[in-house]
Coordinates of C-alpha atoms and ligand atoms in Angstrom, one line a residue:
M1 CA 0.0 0.0 0.1
I2 CA 1.3 3.5 -1.0
F3 CA -0.2 6.6 0.1
A4 CA 0.6 10.3 0.6
Q5 CA 0.5 13.2 3.0
L6 CA -0.3 16.6 1.6
T7 CA -0.4 19.5 4.0
D8 CA -0.8 23.3 4.5
I9 CA -2.4 24.3 1.2
H10 CA -3.9 27.7 2.4
I11 CA -6.4 28.2 -0.3
K12 CA -7.7 31.7 -0.6
A13 CA -10.9 32.8 -2.4
G14 CA -11.2 35.5 -5.1
G15 CA -7.8 35.0 -6.7
K16 CA -6.0 36.4 -3.7
F17 CA -2.4 35.3 -3.0
A18 CA -1.4 34.2 0.5
Y19 CA 0.8 36.9 2.1
N20 CA 0.4 38.9 -1.2
C21 CA 3.0 36.6 -2.9
V22 CA 2.0 33.0 -2.9
D23 CA -0.4 31.6 -5.6
T24 CA -1.7 28.8 -3.3
L25 CA -4.4 27.7 -5.8
S26 CA -1.7 27.0 -8.6
H27 CA 0.4 25.2 -6.0
L28 CA -2.6 23.0 -5.1
R29 CA -3.2 22.2 -8.8
N30 CA 0.5 21.3 -9.1
A31 CA 0.3 19.1 -6.0
I32 CA -2.9 17.3 -7.4
D33 CA -1.1 16.6 -10.9
H34 CA 1.9 15.2 -8.8
L35 CA -0.3 12.9 -6.8
N36 CA -2.2 11.7 -9.8
G37 CA 0.9 11.2 -11.7
F38 CA 2.7 9.1 -9.1
H39 CA 3.6 5.6 -10.1
P40 CA 2.6 3.2 -8.7
K41 CA -0.9 4.7 -8.2
L42 CA -1.4 6.0 -4.7
D43 CA -4.1 4.3 -2.6
F44 CA -5.2 7.4 -0.9
V45 CA -4.0 10.8 0.5
V46 CA -4.3 12.3 4.0
I47 CA -4.5 16.1 4.1
S48 CA -3.2 17.3 7.5
G49 CA -4.7 20.7 8.0
D50 CA -4.7 24.3 6.8
L51 CA -6.7 23.3 3.7
V52 CA -7.7 27.0 3.4
D53 CA -6.3 30.3 4.8
L54 CA -9.1 32.0 6.6
G55 CA -11.7 29.1 7.2
D56 CA -14.4 30.7 5.1
A57 CA -17.0 28.6 3.3
G58 CA -16.0 30.2 -0.1
E59 CA -12.5 28.9 0.4
Y60 CA -13.7 25.4 1.1
D61 CA -15.9 25.5 -2.0
L62 CA -12.9 26.4 -4.1
F63 CA -10.8 23.7 -2.3
K64 CA -13.4 21.0 -2.9
Q65 CA -13.8 22.0 -6.5
E66 CA -10.1 21.6 -7.1
I67 CA -9.5 18.5 -5.0
A68 CA -12.3 16.7 -6.8
R69 CA -9.7 16.1 -9.5
L70 CA -7.8 13.8 -7.2
D71 CA -7.8 10.3 -8.6
M72 CA -7.9 8.6 -5.2
P73 CA -9.8 8.9 -1.9
F74 CA -8.6 11.5 0.6
Y75 CA -9.0 12.1 4.3
V76 CA -8.8 15.4 6.1
I77 CA -8.1 16.9 9.5
P78 CA -8.1 20.6 10.4
G79 CA -5.2 22.9 11.0
N80 CA -5.2 26.3 12.7
H81 CA -6.2 28.1 9.5
D82 CA -9.3 25.9 9.2
H83 CA -12.6 26.6 10.9
R84 CA -13.8 23.4 12.5
D85 CA -17.6 23.9 12.0
V86 CA -17.3 25.4 8.5
M87 CA -14.9 22.5 7.6
R88 CA -17.3 19.9 9.0
E89 CA -20.1 21.3 7.0
A90 CA -17.9 21.4 3.9
F91 CA -17.0 17.7 4.3
A92 CA -20.4 16.5 5.5
D93 CA -20.2 13.7 3.1
H94 CA -16.9 12.4 4.6
D95 CA -18.5 9.7 6.8
Y96 CA -15.2 8.8 8.5
L97 CA -15.1 12.1 10.3
S98 CA -16.6 12.6 13.7
N99 CA -20.1 14.2 13.8
E100 CA -19.4 16.4 16.8
G101 CA -16.6 17.8 19.0
P102 CA -13.1 17.4 17.6
L103 CA -13.0 16.8 13.8
Q104 CA -11.0 13.6 13.8
F105 CA -11.0 10.0 12.5
S106 CA -9.7 6.5 13.0
I107 CA -9.6 4.1 10.1
E108 CA -7.9 0.8 9.1
K109 CA -6.2 0.3 5.8
E110 CA -4.6 -3.1 5.1
G111 CA -3.8 -3.8 8.7
L112 CA -2.5 -0.3 9.3
R113 CA -4.5 1.8 11.8
I114 CA -4.6 5.4 10.7
I115 CA -5.7 8.0 13.3
G116 CA -6.2 11.7 12.3
L117 CA -6.3 14.0 15.4
D118 CA -7.8 17.5 15.6
T119 CA -5.3 19.6 17.5
T120 CA -7.0 22.9 16.8
S121 CA -8.0 25.4 19.4
A122 CA -10.7 27.7 18.2
G123 CA -9.5 31.2 17.7
H124 CA -5.8 30.4 18.4
P125 CA -2.9 29.6 16.2
H126 CA -1.3 27.2 18.6
G127 CA -2.7 23.6 19.2
H128 CA -4.3 22.1 22.3
F129 CA -4.9 18.5 23.3
E130 CA -7.7 18.8 25.8
A131 CA -9.1 16.1 28.1
E132 CA -11.8 15.3 25.5
K133 CA -9.2 14.6 22.8
Q134 CA -7.0 12.6 25.3
V135 CA -9.9 10.4 26.3
W136 CA -10.8 9.6 22.6
L137 CA -7.2 8.9 21.6
R138 CA -6.6 6.6 24.6
R139 CA -9.8 4.8 23.7
E140 CA -8.6 4.3 20.2
L141 CA -5.1 3.1 21.2
E142 CA -6.7 0.7 23.7
A143 CA -9.2 -0.7 21.2
H144 CA -6.5 -1.4 18.6
K145 CA -3.6 -2.3 20.8
D146 CA -2.3 -4.9 18.4
Q147 CA -2.6 -2.9 15.2
P148 CA 0.4 -1.0 14.0
T149 CA -0.7 2.7 13.9
L150 CA 0.3 5.9 12.1
V151 CA -1.0 9.2 13.6
F152 CA -1.7 12.3 11.6
M153 CA -2.0 15.8 13.4
H154 CA -1.5 19.3 12.4
H155 CA 0.4 20.9 15.3
P156 CA 3.8 19.2 16.1
P157 CA 4.2 18.0 19.7
F158 CA 7.9 19.0 19.8
K159 CA 10.0 22.0 19.4
T160 CA 11.7 22.6 16.1
G161 CA 14.1 25.4 17.0
I162 CA 12.2 27.8 14.7
Q163 CA 11.1 30.1 17.5
H164 CA 8.0 31.7 16.0
M165 CA 6.7 28.4 15.0
D166 CA 7.5 26.8 18.4
N167 CA 5.4 29.6 20.0
I168 CA 2.4 28.2 18.2
M169 CA 3.1 24.4 18.5
L170 CA 0.9 21.9 20.4
K171 CA 0.7 23.6 23.8
Q172 CA 1.4 21.5 26.9
A173 CA 2.5 18.6 24.8
D174 CA 4.5 17.0 27.6
E175 CA 1.7 17.2 30.0
D176 CA -1.4 16.6 27.7
F177 CA -0.3 14.7 24.8
W178 CA 2.7 12.5 25.3
P179 CA 1.4 10.7 28.5
V180 CA -1.5 9.3 26.4
F181 CA 1.0 7.0 24.5
S182 CA 2.5 5.4 27.7
G183 CA 1.6 1.8 27.8
Y184 CA 1.1 1.5 24.0
S185 CA 3.8 0.3 21.7
Q186 CA 1.8 0.2 18.3
V187 CA 2.5 3.7 17.2
L188 CA 5.0 3.6 14.3
Q189 CA 5.1 7.3 13.4
I190 CA 3.4 10.6 14.1
A191 CA 3.1 12.8 11.0
C192 CA 2.5 16.5 11.4
G193 CA 2.0 19.7 9.3
H194 CA 2.0 23.3 10.4
V195 CA 5.7 24.1 10.1
H196 CA 5.9 24.1 6.4
R197 CA 9.1 22.2 6.0
A198 CA 10.6 18.7 6.4
I199 CA 11.6 18.0 10.0
E200 CA 12.2 14.8 11.8
T201 CA 12.7 13.7 15.4
F202 CA 12.4 10.9 17.8
K203 CA 10.4 11.4 21.0
N204 CA 9.2 9.0 23.7
G205 CA 10.3 6.2 21.4
I206 CA 8.2 7.3 18.5
P207 CA 9.5 8.8 15.2
V208 CA 7.8 12.2 14.5
S209 CA 7.8 14.0 11.2
I210 CA 6.7 17.2 9.7
C211 CA 5.8 17.5 6.0
P212 CA 6.6 20.4 3.7
A213 CA 3.7 22.5 2.5
S214 CA 2.3 22.3 -1.0
G215 CA 3.2 25.9 -1.6
H216 CA 5.2 28.2 0.6
Q217 CA 7.7 26.9 3.2
V218 CA 8.8 28.5 6.6
A219 CA 12.3 29.9 6.3
L220 CA 14.9 27.7 8.1
D221 CA 15.9 30.2 10.9
L222 CA 17.3 28.8 14.1
D223 CA 18.0 32.3 15.5
P224 CA 15.7 32.7 18.6
E225 CA 15.3 36.4 17.4
G226 CA 14.6 35.5 13.8
E227 CA 11.7 37.3 12.0
P228 CA 8.8 35.1 10.9
S229 CA 9.3 34.6 7.2
L230 CA 8.5 32.3 4.3
V231 CA 10.6 31.1 1.5
M232 CA 9.8 29.5 -1.9
E233 CA 11.8 26.3 -1.4
P234 CA 10.5 23.4 -3.4
P235 CA 7.0 22.1 -2.2
A236 CA 6.7 18.4 -1.3
V237 CA 4.5 15.7 -0.2
R238 CA 5.4 12.7 1.9
I239 CA 4.9 9.2 0.3
F240 CA 4.3 6.3 2.7
R241 CA 4.9 2.7 1.9
W242 CA 3.3 0.1 4.1
T243 CA 4.3 -3.5 3.3
K244 CA 4.7 -6.6 5.3
G245 CA 4.4 -4.7 8.6
E246 CA 6.9 -2.1 7.8
L247 CA 6.2 1.6 7.3
I248 CA 8.8 3.9 5.6
N249 CA 8.4 7.3 4.1
H250 CA 9.9 9.4 1.3
L251 CA 9.8 13.2 0.5
S252 CA 8.5 13.7 -3.0
F253 CA 9.3 17.1 -4.3
I254 CA 6.7 18.8 -6.6
G255 CA 8.2 20.5 -9.6
D256 CA 10.0 20.0 -12.9
F257 CA 13.4 18.7 -12.2
G258 CA 14.2 17.5 -15.7
A259 CA 14.3 13.9 -17.1
Q260 CA 15.5 10.9 -15.2
H261 CA 19.0 9.7 -16.4
P262 CA 20.0 6.0 -16.5
F263 CA 22.8 4.7 -14.4
F264 CA 23.5 1.9 -16.8
G265 CA 24.3 1.9 -20.5
G266 CA 23.0 -0.4 -23.3
D267 CA 25.8 -2.8 -22.4
G268 CA 24.5 -3.2 -18.9
K269 CA 27.6 -1.5 -17.5
L270 CA 27.6 1.6 -15.2
I271 CA 28.0 4.6 -17.4
N272 CA 31.6 5.9 -17.0
Ligands
LIG301 FE1 0.0 26.2 7.5

Protein backbone atom coordinates (compact mmCIF):
# COMPACT_ATOMS: atom_id res chain seq x y z
CA MET A 1 0.00 0.00 0.00
CA ILE A 2 1.33 3.42 -0.99
CA PHE A 3 -0.25 6.64 0.16
CA ALA A 4 0.63 10.32 0.57
CA GLN A 5 0.47 13.17 3.04
CA LEU A 6 -0.42 16.58 1.61
CA THR A 7 -0.46 19.53 3.96
CA ASP A 8 -0.84 23.28 4.50
CA ILE A 9 -2.46 24.28 1.24
CA HIS A 10 -3.89 27.64 2.41
CA ILE A 11 -6.43 28.18 -0.37
CA LYS A 12 -7.75 31.75 -0.62
CA ALA A 13 -10.89 32.79 -2.45
CA GLY A 14 -11.19 35.50 -5.09
CA GLY A 15 -7.81 34.92 -6.70
CA LYS A 16 -5.98 36.35 -3.68
CA PHE A 17 -2.40 35.30 -3.03
CA ALA A 18 -1.34 34.25 0.48
CA TYR A 19 0.81 36.93 2.11
CA ASN A 20 0.41 38.86 -1.18
CA CYS A 21 2.98 36.64 -2.83
CA VAL A 22 1.98 32.95 -2.90
CA ASP A 23 -0.40 31.62 -5.54
CA THR A 24 -1.64 28.76 -3.35
CA LEU A 25 -4.32 27.72 -5.85
CA SER A 26 -1.74 27.05 -8.58
CA HIS A 27 0.38 25.18 -6.05
CA LEU A 28 -2.59 22.97 -5.15
CA ARG A 29 -3.18 22.23 -8.83
CA ASN A 30 0.49 21.25 -9.19
CA ALA A 31 0.24 19.04 -6.10
CA ILE A 32 -2.85 17.27 -7.45
CA ASP A 33 -1.09 16.64 -10.80
CA HIS A 34 1.91 15.30 -8.87
CA LEU A 35 -0.22 12.94 -6.75
CA ASN A 36 -2.28 11.76 -9.73
CA GLY A 37 0.88 11.16 -11.74
CA PHE A 38 2.67 9.18 -9.05
CA HIS A 39 3.58 5.65 -10.07
CA PRO A 40 2.58 3.16 -8.75
CA LYS A 41 -0.83 4.71 -8.22
CA LEU A 42 -1.43 6.02 -4.70
CA ASP A 43 -4.11 4.27 -2.65
CA PHE A 44 -5.19 7.43 -0.81
CA VAL A 45 -4.05 10.82 0.48
CA VAL A 46 -4.24 12.27 4.00
CA ILE A 47 -4.49 16.07 4.13
CA SER A 48 -3.16 17.25 7.48
CA GLY A 49 -4.70 20.67 7.97
CA ASP A 50 -4.67 24.28 6.78
CA LEU A 51 -6.69 23.31 3.72
CA VAL A 52 -7.73 26.95 3.44
CA ASP A 53 -6.36 30.23 4.75
CA LEU A 54 -9.18 31.99 6.62
CA GLY A 55 -11.68 29.18 7.21
CA ASP A 56 -14.40 30.73 5.02
CA ALA A 57 -17.06 28.64 3.28
CA GLY A 58 -16.07 30.17 -0.10
CA GLU A 59 -12.50 28.95 0.37
CA TYR A 60 -13.73 25.42 1.13
CA ASP A 61 -15.94 25.52 -1.98
CA LEU A 62 -12.88 26.35 -4.07
CA PHE A 63 -10.77 23.73 -2.32
CA LYS A 64 -13.39 21.03 -2.90
CA GLN A 65 -13.82 22.03 -6.53
CA GLU A 66 -10.07 21.56 -7.10
CA ILE A 67 -9.48 18.48 -4.95
CA ALA A 68 -12.29 16.68 -6.81
CA ARG A 69 -9.68 16.12 -9.53
CA LEU A 70 -7.73 13.80 -7.22
CA ASP A 71 -7.83 10.25 -8.60
CA MET A 72 -7.89 8.57 -5.20
CA PRO A 73 -9.81 8.91 -1.89
CA PHE A 74 -8.61 11.50 0.58
CA TYR A 75 -9.02 12.07 4.30
CA VAL A 76 -8.86 15.42 6.09
CA ILE A 77 -8.12 16.86 9.52
CA PRO A 78 -8.12 20.57 10.42
CA GLY A 79 -5.24 22.96 11.05
CA ASN A 80 -5.22 26.32 12.79
CA HIS A 81 -6.22 28.15 9.57
CA ASP A 82 -9.30 25.94 9.21
CA HIS A 83 -12.59 26.60 10.94
CA ARG A 84 -13.80 23.38 12.50
CA ASP A 85 -17.55 23.91 12.02
CA VAL A 86 -17.29 25.36 8.52
CA MET A 87 -14.95 22.52 7.54
CA ARG A 88 -17.26 19.87 9.05
CA GLU A 89 -20.10 21.32 7.02
CA ALA A 90 -17.97 21.42 3.86
CA PHE A 91 -17.03 17.74 4.27
CA ALA A 92 -20.41 16.54 5.53
CA ASP A 93 -20.24 13.64 3.06
CA HIS A 94 -16.98 12.37 4.59
CA ASP A 95 -18.48 9.64 6.77
CA TYR A 96 -15.22 8.74 8.54
CA LEU A 97 -15.15 12.15 10.32
CA SER A 98 -16.63 12.52 13.79
CA ASN A 99 -20.06 14.19 13.81
CA GLU A 100 -19.44 16.47 16.75
CA GLY A 101 -16.63 17.80 18.92
CA PRO A 102 -13.08 17.47 17.57
CA LEU A 103 -12.97 16.76 13.83
CA GLN A 104 -10.96 13.56 13.76
CA PHE A 105 -10.97 9.97 12.56
CA SER A 106 -9.66 6.46 13.06
CA ILE A 107 -9.64 4.07 10.11
CA GLU A 108 -7.94 0.83 9.15
CA LYS A 109 -6.19 0.22 5.83
CA GLU A 110 -4.57 -3.14 5.07
CA GLY A 111 -3.80 -3.81 8.72
CA LEU A 112 -2.49 -0.29 9.40
CA ARG A 113 -4.54 1.83 11.80
CA ILE A 114 -4.58 5.46 10.68
CA ILE A 115 -5.63 8.03 13.24
CA GLY A 116 -6.21 11.68 12.32
CA LEU A 117 -6.26 14.00 15.33
CA ASP A 118 -7.82 17.44 15.64
CA THR A 119 -5.27 19.56 17.52
CA THR A 120 -6.95 22.89 16.81
CA SER A 121 -7.97 25.38 19.48
CA ALA A 122 -10.72 27.71 18.23
CA GLY A 123 -9.47 31.23 17.61
CA HIS A 124 -5.83 30.39 18.40
CA PRO A 125 -2.88 29.63 16.14
CA HIS A 126 -1.37 27.15 18.62
CA GLY A 127 -2.68 23.66 19.23
CA HIS A 128 -4.31 22.12 22.30
CA PHE A 129 -4.95 18.53 23.30
CA GLU A 130 -7.74 18.88 25.82
CA ALA A 131 -9.14 16.12 28.05
CA GLU A 132 -11.84 15.23 25.52
CA LYS A 133 -9.20 14.55 22.87
CA GLN A 134 -7.01 12.64 25.31
CA VAL A 135 -9.90 10.35 26.25
CA TRP A 136 -10.74 9.67 22.60
CA LEU A 137 -7.15 8.91 21.60
CA ARG A 138 -6.56 6.65 24.62
CA ARG A 139 -9.73 4.75 23.76
CA GLU A 140 -8.58 4.28 20.15
CA LEU A 141 -5.12 3.11 21.20
CA GLU A 142 -6.63 0.71 23.72
CA ALA A 143 -9.18 -0.67 21.26
CA HIS A 144 -6.52 -1.39 18.62
CA LYS A 145 -3.57 -2.33 20.81
CA ASP A 146 -2.28 -4.97 18.43
CA GLN A 147 -2.62 -2.88 15.26
CA PRO A 148 0.40 -0.94 13.95
CA THR A 149 -0.68 2.71 13.96
CA LEU A 150 0.20 5.92 12.12
CA VAL A 151 -1.03 9.17 13.66
CA PHE A 152 -1.61 12.35 11.66
CA MET A 153 -1.99 15.71 13.41
CA HIS A 154 -1.51 19.33 12.41
CA HIS A 155 0.47 20.88 15.27
CA PRO A 156 3.78 19.17 16.08
CA PRO A 157 4.17 18.02 19.71
CA PHE A 158 7.86 19.00 19.82
CA LYS A 159 10.03 22.10 19.47
CA THR A 160 11.67 22.59 16.07
CA GLY A 161 14.06 25.41 17.00
CA ILE A 162 12.20 27.82 14.70
CA GLN A 163 11.07 30.11 17.50
CA HIS A 164 7.99 31.76 15.99
CA MET A 165 6.61 28.32 15.04
CA ASP A 166 7.50 26.81 18.43
CA ASN A 167 5.40 29.61 19.94
CA ILE A 168 2.37 28.14 18.16
CA MET A 169 3.12 24.40 18.49
CA LEU A 170 0.92 21.97 20.42
CA LYS A 171 0.76 23.62 23.86
CA GLN A 172 1.49 21.52 26.94
CA ALA A 173 2.49 18.60 24.74
CA ASP A 174 4.52 17.00 27.54
CA GLU A 175 1.62 17.27 29.99
CA ASP A 176 -1.43 16.62 27.77
CA PHE A 177 -0.28 14.68 24.71
CA TRP A 178 2.70 12.42 25.25
CA PRO A 179 1.43 10.69 28.44
CA VAL A 180 -1.52 9.30 26.42
CA PHE A 181 0.92 7.02 24.56
CA SER A 182 2.45 5.45 27.66
CA GLY A 183 1.67 1.76 27.79
CA TYR A 184 1.06 1.55 24.03
CA SER A 185 3.78 0.37 21.69
CA GLN A 186 1.86 0.15 18.41
CA VAL A 187 2.47 3.69 17.14
CA LEU A 188 5.01 3.56 14.29
CA GLN A 189 5.06 7.27 13.46
CA ILE A 190 3.39 10.60 14.15
CA ALA A 191 3.13 12.76 11.00
CA CYS A 192 2.47 16.49 11.39
CA GLY A 193 2.07 19.62 9.28
CA HIS A 194 1.98 23.28 10.42
CA VAL A 195 5.70 24.14 10.14
CA HIS A 196 5.86 24.05 6.33
CA ARG A 197 9.16 22.21 6.05
CA ALA A 198 10.66 18.74 6.35
CA ILE A 199 11.63 18.07 9.98
CA GLU A 200 12.13 14.79 11.82
CA THR A 201 12.79 13.78 15.39
CA PHE A 202 12.34 10.85 17.75
CA LYS A 203 10.44 11.41 20.97
CA ASN A 204 9.29 9.00 23.69
CA GLY A 205 10.29 6.12 21.42
CA ILE A 206 8.18 7.32 18.46
CA PRO A 207 9.49 8.85 15.20
CA VAL A 208 7.80 12.20 14.55
CA SER A 209 7.86 13.99 11.20
CA ILE A 210 6.67 17.25 9.68
CA CYS A 211 5.79 17.41 5.99
CA PRO A 212 6.68 20.36 3.75
CA ALA A 213 3.72 22.41 2.51
CA SER A 214 2.23 22.24 -0.98
CA GLY A 215 3.15 25.90 -1.59
CA HIS A 216 5.24 28.17 0.61
CA GLN A 217 7.74 26.93 3.20
CA VAL A 218 8.76 28.49 6.52
CA ALA A 219 12.32 29.83 6.35
CA LEU A 220 14.89 27.71 8.18
CA ASP A 221 15.93 30.22 10.84
CA LEU A 222 17.25 28.84 14.12
CA ASP A 223 18.04 32.30 15.52
CA PRO A 224 15.73 32.76 18.54
CA GLU A 225 15.29 36.40 17.51
CA GLY A 226 14.57 35.49 13.86
CA GLU A 227 11.75 37.29 12.04
CA PRO A 228 8.85 35.05 10.95
CA SER A 229 9.27 34.63 7.20
CA LEU A 230 8.43 32.32 4.33
CA VAL A 231 10.58 31.09 1.48
CA MET A 232 9.74 29.47 -1.86
CA GLU A 233 11.79 26.31 -1.39
CA PRO A 234 10.41 23.33 -3.35
CA PRO A 235 7.00 22.12 -2.20
CA ALA A 236 6.70 18.42 -1.41
CA VAL A 237 4.45 15.62 -0.21
CA ARG A 238 5.36 12.64 1.92
CA ILE A 239 4.92 9.24 0.30
CA PHE A 240 4.35 6.36 2.73
CA ARG A 241 4.92 2.71 1.84
CA TRP A 242 3.29 0.09 4.07
CA THR A 243 4.27 -3.44 3.30
CA LYS A 244 4.72 -6.60 5.34
CA GLY A 245 4.34 -4.72 8.60
CA GLU A 246 6.93 -2.08 7.76
CA LEU A 247 6.23 1.62 7.31
CA ILE A 248 8.74 3.87 5.56
CA ASN A 249 8.36 7.31 4.04
CA HIS A 250 9.93 9.40 1.30
CA LEU A 251 9.79 13.11 0.54
CA SER A 252 8.57 13.66 -3.00
CA PHE A 253 9.29 17.15 -4.33
CA ILE A 254 6.73 18.85 -6.55
CA GLY A 255 8.18 20.55 -9.61
CA ASP A 256 9.95 20.01 -12.90
CA PHE A 257 13.41 18.65 -12.16
CA GLY A 258 14.14 17.46 -15.70
CA ALA A 259 14.33 13.97 -17.12
CA GLN A 260 15.51 10.88 -15.28
CA HIS A 261 18.91 9.66 -16.44
CA PRO A 262 19.93 5.99 -16.51
CA PHE A 263 22.81 4.68 -14.39
CA PHE A 264 23.52 1.83 -16.81
CA GLY A 265 24.26 1.94 -20.55
CA GLY A 266 22.97 -0.40 -23.26
CA ASP A 267 25.84 -2.80 -22.43
CA GLY A 268 24.50 -3.23 -18.89
CA LYS A 269 27.55 -1.51 -17.43
CA LEU A 270 27.60 1.58 -15.20
CA ILE A 271 28.01 4.61 -17.42
CA ASN A 272 31.56 5.91 -17.06
FE1 LIG B 1 0.02 26.22 7.48
